[in-house]
PDB file of C-alpha atoms in Angstrom:
ATOM      1  CA  LEU P   1      62.917  55.840  81.725  1.00  0.00           C
ATOM      2  CA  VAL P   2      66.131  55.334  84.111  1.00  0.00           C
ATOM      3  CA  LYS P   3      68.072  56.284  81.436  1.00  0.00           C
ATOM      4  CA  ALA P   4      66.316  59.777  81.708  1.00  0.00           C
ATOM      5  CA  LEU P   5      67.472  59.509  85.821  1.00  0.00           C
ATOM      6  CA  ALA P   6      71.174  61.172  85.443  1.00  0.00           C
ATOM      7  CA  ASP P   7      69.430  63.644  82.696  1.00  0.00           C
ATOM      8  CA  GLU P   8      71.367  66.697  82.843  1.00  0.00           C
ATOM      9  CA  ASP P   9      68.273  68.660  82.610  1.00  0.00           C
ATOM     10  CA  SER P  10      66.119  68.849  86.331  1.00  0.00           C
ATOM     11  CA  ARG P  11      63.008  68.814  83.945  1.00  0.00           C
ATOM     12  CA  VAL P  12      63.858  65.662  82.536  1.00  0.00           C
ATOM     13  CA  ARG P  13      64.981  63.016  85.674  1.00  0.00           C
ATOM     14  CA  LEU P  14      61.769  65.064  87.748  1.00  0.00           C
ATOM     15  CA  ALA P  15      59.537  63.665  85.018  1.00  0.00           C
ATOM     16  CA  ALA P  16      61.093  60.069  84.650  1.00  0.00           C
ATOM     17  CA  ILE P  17      61.530  59.779  88.860  1.00  0.00           C
ATOM     18  CA  ASP P  18      57.458  61.353  88.555  1.00  0.00           C
ATOM     19  CA  SER P  19      56.917  57.643  86.227  1.00  0.00           C
ATOM     20  CA  LEU P  20      57.880  55.581  87.473  1.00  0.00           C
ATOM     21  CA  GLY P  21      56.012  55.962  90.836  1.00  0.00           C
ATOM     22  CA  LYS P  22      53.166  55.829  88.791  1.00  0.00           C
ATOM     23  CA  SER P  23      54.012  52.755  87.042  1.00  0.00           C
ATOM     24  CA  GLY P  24      53.850  51.336  89.932  1.00  0.00           C
ATOM     25  CA  ASP P  25      56.187  48.958  89.007  1.00  0.00           C
ATOM     26  CA  PRO P  26      59.179  47.772  91.915  1.00  0.00           C
ATOM     27  CA  SER P  27      61.758  47.526  89.237  1.00  0.00           C
ATOM     28  CA  ALA P  28      61.461  50.740  89.859  1.00  0.00           C
ATOM     29  CA  VAL P  29      62.894  50.607  93.666  1.00  0.00           C
ATOM     30  CA  LYS P  30      66.469  50.659  93.080  1.00  0.00           C
ATOM     31  CA  PRO P  31      66.562  53.578  90.078  1.00  0.00           C
ATOM     32  CA  LEU P  32      64.526  55.442  92.911  1.00  0.00           C
ATOM     33  CA  ARG P  33      66.718  54.459  95.566  1.00  0.00           C
ATOM     34  CA  GLU P  34      69.002  55.700  93.882  1.00  0.00           C
ATOM     35  CA  ALA P  35      67.468  58.654  92.982  1.00  0.00           C
ATOM     36  CA  LEU P  36      67.180  59.484  96.863  1.00  0.00           C
ATOM     37  CA  LYS P  37      70.787  59.871  97.203  1.00  0.00           C
ATOM     38  CA  SER P  38      71.519  62.331  94.301  1.00  0.00           C
ATOM     39  CA  LYS P  39      72.809  66.502  95.019  1.00  0.00           C
ATOM     40  CA  SER P  40      69.212  67.994  95.107  1.00  0.00           C
ATOM     41  CA  HIS P  41      65.969  67.889  97.251  1.00  0.00           C
ATOM     42  CA  GLU P  42      63.839  68.269  94.377  1.00  0.00           C
ATOM     43  CA  THR P  43      65.217  64.699  92.641  1.00  0.00           C
ATOM     44  CA  ARG P  44      65.327  63.225  96.147  1.00  0.00           C
ATOM     45  CA  GLU P  45      61.909  64.603  97.191  1.00  0.00           C
ATOM     46  CA  ALA P  46      60.356  63.161  94.302  1.00  0.00           C
ATOM     47  CA  ALA P  47      62.284  59.524  94.242  1.00  0.00           C
ATOM     48  CA  ALA P  48      60.719  59.645  98.309  1.00  0.00           C
ATOM     49  CA  HIS P  49      57.458  60.275  96.352  1.00  0.00           C
ATOM     50  CA  SER P  50      57.779  58.101  93.741  1.00  0.00           C
ATOM     51  CA  LEU P  51      58.692  55.021  96.434  1.00  0.00           C
ATOM     52  CA  GLY P  52      55.888  55.863  97.943  1.00  0.00           C
ATOM     53  CA  MET P  53      53.497  55.814  95.516  1.00  0.00           C
ATOM     54  CA  ILE P  54      54.867  52.030  94.596  1.00  0.00           C
ATOM     55  CA  GLY P  55      53.661  50.948  98.124  1.00  0.00           C
ATOM     56  CA  PRO P  56      54.288  48.105  99.955  1.00  0.00           C
ATOM     57  CA  GLN P  57      56.446  47.285  97.566  1.00  0.00           C
ATOM     58  CA  ALA P  58      59.197  50.408  97.967  1.00  0.00           C
ATOM     59  CA  ARG P  59      60.085  48.481 101.567  1.00  0.00           C
ATOM     60  CA  ASP P  60      64.105  47.672 100.519  1.00  0.00           C
ATOM     61  CA  ALA P  61      63.627  51.528 100.374  1.00  0.00           C
ATOM     62  CA  VAL P  62      62.809  52.053 103.465  1.00  0.00           C
ATOM     63  CA  GLU P  63      66.814  52.185 105.052  1.00  0.00           C
ATOM     64  CA  ASP P  64      67.524  54.797 102.750  1.00  0.00           C
ATOM     65  CA  LEU P  65      64.211  57.119 103.221  1.00  0.00           C
ATOM     66  CA  LEU P  66      64.708  56.432 106.926  1.00  0.00           C
ATOM     67  CA  ALA P  67      68.253  58.717 105.982  1.00  0.00           C
ATOM     68  CA  LEU P  68      66.249  60.990 104.322  1.00  0.00           C
ATOM     69  CA  MET P  69      63.333  61.725 106.761  1.00  0.00           C
ATOM     70  CA  LEU P  70      66.868  62.560 109.146  1.00  0.00           C
ATOM     71  CA  GLY P  71      67.609  64.931 107.062  1.00  0.00           C
ATOM     72  CA  LYS P  72      67.271  68.890 108.048  1.00  0.00           C
ATOM     73  CA  ARG P  73      65.717  69.405 105.096  1.00  0.00           C
ATOM     74  CA  GLU P  74      61.347  70.270 106.646  1.00  0.00           C
ATOM     75  CA  GLU P  75      60.483  69.406 102.674  1.00  0.00           C
ATOM     76  CA  SER P  76      62.387  66.550 102.517  1.00  0.00           C
ATOM     77  CA  ARG P  77      61.944  65.327 106.408  1.00  0.00           C
ATOM     78  CA  LYS P  78      57.963  64.843 104.500  1.00  0.00           C
ATOM     79  CA  ALA P  79      58.170  62.991 101.761  1.00  0.00           C
ATOM     80  CA  ALA P  80      60.458  60.482 103.571  1.00  0.00           C
ATOM     81  CA  THR P  81      57.648  60.589 105.967  1.00  0.00           C
ATOM     82  CA  ILE P  82      54.758  59.766 103.783  1.00  0.00           C
ATOM     83  CA  ALA P  83      56.793  57.070 101.349  1.00  0.00           C
ATOM     84  CA  LEU P  84      57.549  55.474 104.899  1.00  0.00           C
ATOM     85  CA  MET P  85      53.543  55.887 105.748  1.00  0.00           C
ATOM     86  CA  ARG P  86      52.547  54.031 101.771  1.00  0.00           C
ATOM     87  CA  ILE P  87      54.991  51.862 102.442  1.00  0.00           C
ATOM     88  CA  GLY P  88      53.245  50.366 105.326  1.00  0.00           C
ATOM     89  CA  LYS P  89      54.061  47.024 107.727  1.00  0.00           C
ATOM     90  CA  ALA P  90      57.439  47.221 106.985  1.00  0.00           C
ATOM     91  CA  ALA P  91      58.939  51.065 107.740  1.00  0.00           C
ATOM     92  CA  VAL P  92      57.888  50.340 111.288  1.00  0.00           C
ATOM     93  CA  PRO P  93      60.826  49.445 113.449  1.00  0.00           C
ATOM     94  CA  VAL P  94      62.460  52.341 111.536  1.00  0.00           C
ATOM     95  CA  LEU P  95      59.665  54.403 112.104  1.00  0.00           C
ATOM     96  CA  THR P  96      59.998  53.366 115.721  1.00  0.00           C
ATOM     97  CA  SER P  97      63.111  53.734 116.079  1.00  0.00           C
ATOM     98  CA  THR P  98      62.902  57.897 115.372  1.00  0.00           C
ATOM     99  CA  LEU P  99      60.717  57.972 118.645  1.00  0.00           C
ATOM    100  CA  ALA P 100      63.522  57.569 120.681  1.00  0.00           C
ATOM    101  CA  GLU P 101      65.626  60.842 118.652  1.00  0.00           C
ATOM    102  CA  LYS P 102      65.746  64.055 120.457  1.00  0.00           C
ATOM    103  CA  ASP P 103      63.388  66.809 117.425  1.00  0.00           C
ATOM    104  CA  ALA P 104      59.726  66.627 118.329  1.00  0.00           C
ATOM    105  CA  GLN P 105      59.131  67.394 115.164  1.00  0.00           C
ATOM    106  CA  LEU P 106      61.041  64.519 114.361  1.00  0.00           C
ATOM    107  CA  ARG P 107      59.194  62.219 117.023  1.00  0.00           C
ATOM    108  CA  ILE P 108      55.552  63.427 115.674  1.00  0.00           C
ATOM    109  CA  LEU P 109      56.516  62.373 112.091  1.00  0.00           C
ATOM    110  CA  SER P 110      56.513  59.054 112.903  1.00  0.00           C
ATOM    111  CA  LEU P 111      53.733  59.122 115.109  1.00  0.00           C
ATOM    112  CA  VAL P 112      52.252  60.538 111.955  1.00  0.00           C
ATOM    113  CA  ALA P 113      52.590  57.811 110.268  1.00  0.00           C
ATOM    114  CA  LEU P 114      52.659  55.092 112.348  1.00  0.00           C
ATOM    115  CA  GLY P 115      48.774  56.172 113.262  1.00  0.00           C
ATOM    116  CA  ALA P 116      48.796  56.112 109.694  1.00  0.00           C
ATOM    117  CA  ILE P 117      49.935  53.229 109.348  1.00  0.00           C
ATOM    118  CA  GLY P 118      46.930  51.787 111.658  1.00  0.00           C
ATOM    119  CA  ASP P 119      46.774  47.838 112.253  1.00  0.00           C
ATOM    120  CA  ASP P 120      50.300  46.947 110.489  1.00  0.00           C
ATOM    121  CA  ALA P 121      52.179  48.608 113.417  1.00  0.00           C
ATOM    122  CA  ALA P 122      50.768  46.760 115.704  1.00  0.00           C
ATOM    123  CA  SER P 123      53.589  46.227 117.516  1.00  0.00           C
ATOM    124  CA  ALA P 124      54.710  50.129 117.891  1.00  0.00           C
ATOM    125  CA  VAL P 125      51.758  50.832 120.680  1.00  0.00           C
ATOM    126  CA  GLY P 126      54.202  50.433 123.527  1.00  0.00           C
ATOM    127  CA  LYS P 127      57.040  53.019 122.009  1.00  0.00           C
ATOM    128  CA  ILE P 128      53.650  54.812 121.097  1.00  0.00           C
ATOM    129  CA  THR P 129      52.317  54.780 124.526  1.00  0.00           C
ATOM    130  CA  GLU P 130      55.586  55.617 126.090  1.00  0.00           C
ATOM    131  CA  ARG P 131      55.801  59.070 123.490  1.00  0.00           C
ATOM    132  CA  LEU P 132      52.211  60.085 126.334  1.00  0.00           C
ATOM    133  CA  GLU P 133      54.967  60.969 129.082  1.00  0.00           C
ATOM    134  CA  ASP P 134      56.967  62.700 126.641  1.00  0.00           C
ATOM    135  CA  GLU P 135      58.627  65.784 127.369  1.00  0.00           C
ATOM    136  CA  SER P 136      56.822  67.776 124.004  1.00  0.00           C
ATOM    137  CA  PRO P 137      53.683  68.478 124.492  1.00  0.00           C
ATOM    138  CA  ASP P 138      53.361  67.986 121.084  1.00  0.00           C
ATOM    139  CA  VAL P 139      54.576  65.053 121.218  1.00  0.00           C
ATOM    140  CA  ARG P 140      52.398  63.961 124.303  1.00  0.00           C
ATOM    141  CA  VAL P 141      49.598  64.868 121.449  1.00  0.00           C
ATOM    142  CA  PHE P 142      50.476  63.038 118.940  1.00  0.00           C
ATOM    143  CA  ALA P 143      50.863  59.897 120.600  1.00  0.00           C
ATOM    144  CA  ALA P 144      47.712  59.824 121.499  1.00  0.00           C
ATOM    145  CA  ARG P 145      46.058  60.336 117.742  1.00  0.00           C
ATOM    146  CA  SER P 146      48.119  57.823 116.706  1.00  0.00           C
ATOM    147  CA  LEU P 147      46.857  55.472 119.667  1.00  0.00           C
ATOM    148  CA  GLY P 148      43.573  56.336 118.532  1.00  0.00           C
ATOM    149  CA  ARG P 149      44.129  56.533 114.427  1.00  0.00           C
ATOM    150  CA  MET P 150      45.544  52.361 115.418  1.00  0.00           C
ATOM    151  CA  GLY P 151      42.264  51.421 117.140  1.00  0.00           C
ATOM    152  CA  ARG P 152      41.283  47.900 118.689  1.00  0.00           C
ATOM    153  CA  ALA P 153      45.674  46.809 117.566  1.00  0.00           C
ATOM    154  CA  ALA P 154      46.406  49.355 120.895  1.00  0.00           C
ATOM    155  CA  LYS P 155      43.891  48.641 123.336  1.00  0.00           C
ATOM    156  CA  ASP P 156      47.207  47.421 125.246  1.00  0.00           C
ATOM    157  CA  ALA P 157      47.684  52.138 125.589  1.00  0.00           C
ATOM    158  CA  ILE P 158      43.920  51.913 127.770  1.00  0.00           C
ATOM    159  CA  PRO P 159      45.711  52.517 130.735  1.00  0.00           C
ATOM    160  CA  ALA P 160      48.248  54.623 129.666  1.00  0.00           C
ATOM    161  CA  LEU P 161      45.091  57.115 127.936  1.00  0.00           C
ATOM    162  CA  ARG P 162      42.981  57.307 130.889  1.00  0.00           C
ATOM    163  CA  LYS P 163      45.841  59.252 132.731  1.00  0.00           C
ATOM    164  CA  ALA P 164      46.048  60.963 129.952  1.00  0.00           C
ATOM    165  CA  ALA P 165      42.299  61.734 129.819  1.00  0.00           C
ATOM    166  CA  LYS P 166      43.755  63.336 133.078  1.00  0.00           C
ATOM    167  CA  SER P 167      45.659  64.911 132.321  1.00  0.00           C
ATOM    168  CA  LEU P 168      46.369  69.712 133.303  1.00  0.00           C
ATOM    169  CA  ASP P 169      46.661  69.151 129.840  1.00  0.00           C
ATOM    170  CA  ALA P 170      43.955  69.957 128.208  1.00  0.00           C
ATOM    171  CA  ALA P 171      44.829  69.195 123.847  1.00  0.00           C
ATOM    172  CA  LEU P 172      46.268  65.913 125.561  1.00  0.00           C
ATOM    173  CA  ARG P 173      42.642  65.415 127.396  1.00  0.00           C
ATOM    174  CA  GLU P 174      40.529  66.067 124.610  1.00  0.00           C
ATOM    175  CA  GLU P 175      43.101  63.973 121.912  1.00  0.00           C
ATOM    176  CA  ALA P 176      42.135  61.022 124.724  1.00  0.00           C
ATOM    177  CA  ALA P 177      38.625  60.725 124.753  1.00  0.00           C
ATOM    178  CA  ARG P 178      38.381  60.301 121.968  1.00  0.00           C
ATOM    179  CA  ALA P 179      41.945  57.483 121.070  1.00  0.00           C
ATOM    180  CA  LEU P 180      39.721  55.655 124.169  1.00  0.00           C
ATOM    181  CA  GLU P 181      36.892  56.098 122.072  1.00  0.00           C
ATOM    182  CA  GLN P 182      38.397  54.632 118.576  1.00  0.00           C
ATOM    183  CA  ILE P 183      39.634  51.871 120.413  1.00  0.00           C
ATOM    184  CA  GLY P 184      36.629  52.010 122.122  1.00  0.00           C
ATOM    185  CA  ARG P 185      34.743  51.190 119.310  1.00  0.00           C
ATOM    186  CA  ARG P 186      36.116  49.430 118.069  1.00  0.00           C
ATOM    187  CA  LEU P 187      36.798  46.835 120.701  1.00  0.00           C
ATOM    188  CA  ASP P 188      33.110  46.013 121.062  1.00  0.00           C
ATOM    189  CA  GLY P 189      31.589  48.211 119.017  1.00  0.00           C
ATOM    190  CA  ASP P 190      28.924  50.293 121.718  1.00  0.00           C
ATOM    191  CA  GLY P 191      31.985  53.192 122.340  1.00  0.00           C
ATOM    192  CA  THR P 192      33.150  51.326 125.395  1.00  0.00           C
ATOM    193  CA  PRO P 193      36.772  51.486 125.620  1.00  0.00           C
ATOM    194  CA  TYR P 194      37.151  48.260 128.600  1.00  0.00           C
TER     195      TYR P 194
END
């Protein structure tokens, strides 16, 4: 399969990348990392997808996936984000670092991934909470949503979420209230976020 990654026929390369991902074999990480450097966006995106299928054992590819995520192509960014999300805890530091990027769409992708990682992203709660006051209304909403998905791990965000629940922005108010409810259910089981 690794030899097929260098095949001139893109269909052969893509099939090999897919098979490596489906194998779940950690030894596939190194050749898939190399595929992330391809000139072909299809190859890079397929490699990201396959690394995501390997999951936490693909942690050595986190920096390579971050480079793909920081690119301009939307589909590549999404593929890298999903892979980082599936890698999980090992990806939290790089996802957290992107919360300071100027590009609002990149911040949103990181917030979605961190929220999906859940409890394992507890170290990002402070940085996610800061995004509740982001210049972008969409980023603020996704920050609240991310905190809600993290549940108990986001309990330190409760004061900021209470403030956001009083915002003039209806979407943020709604998402902050939902996040408080989600955190509360996980804290004491009755829905009270205290």
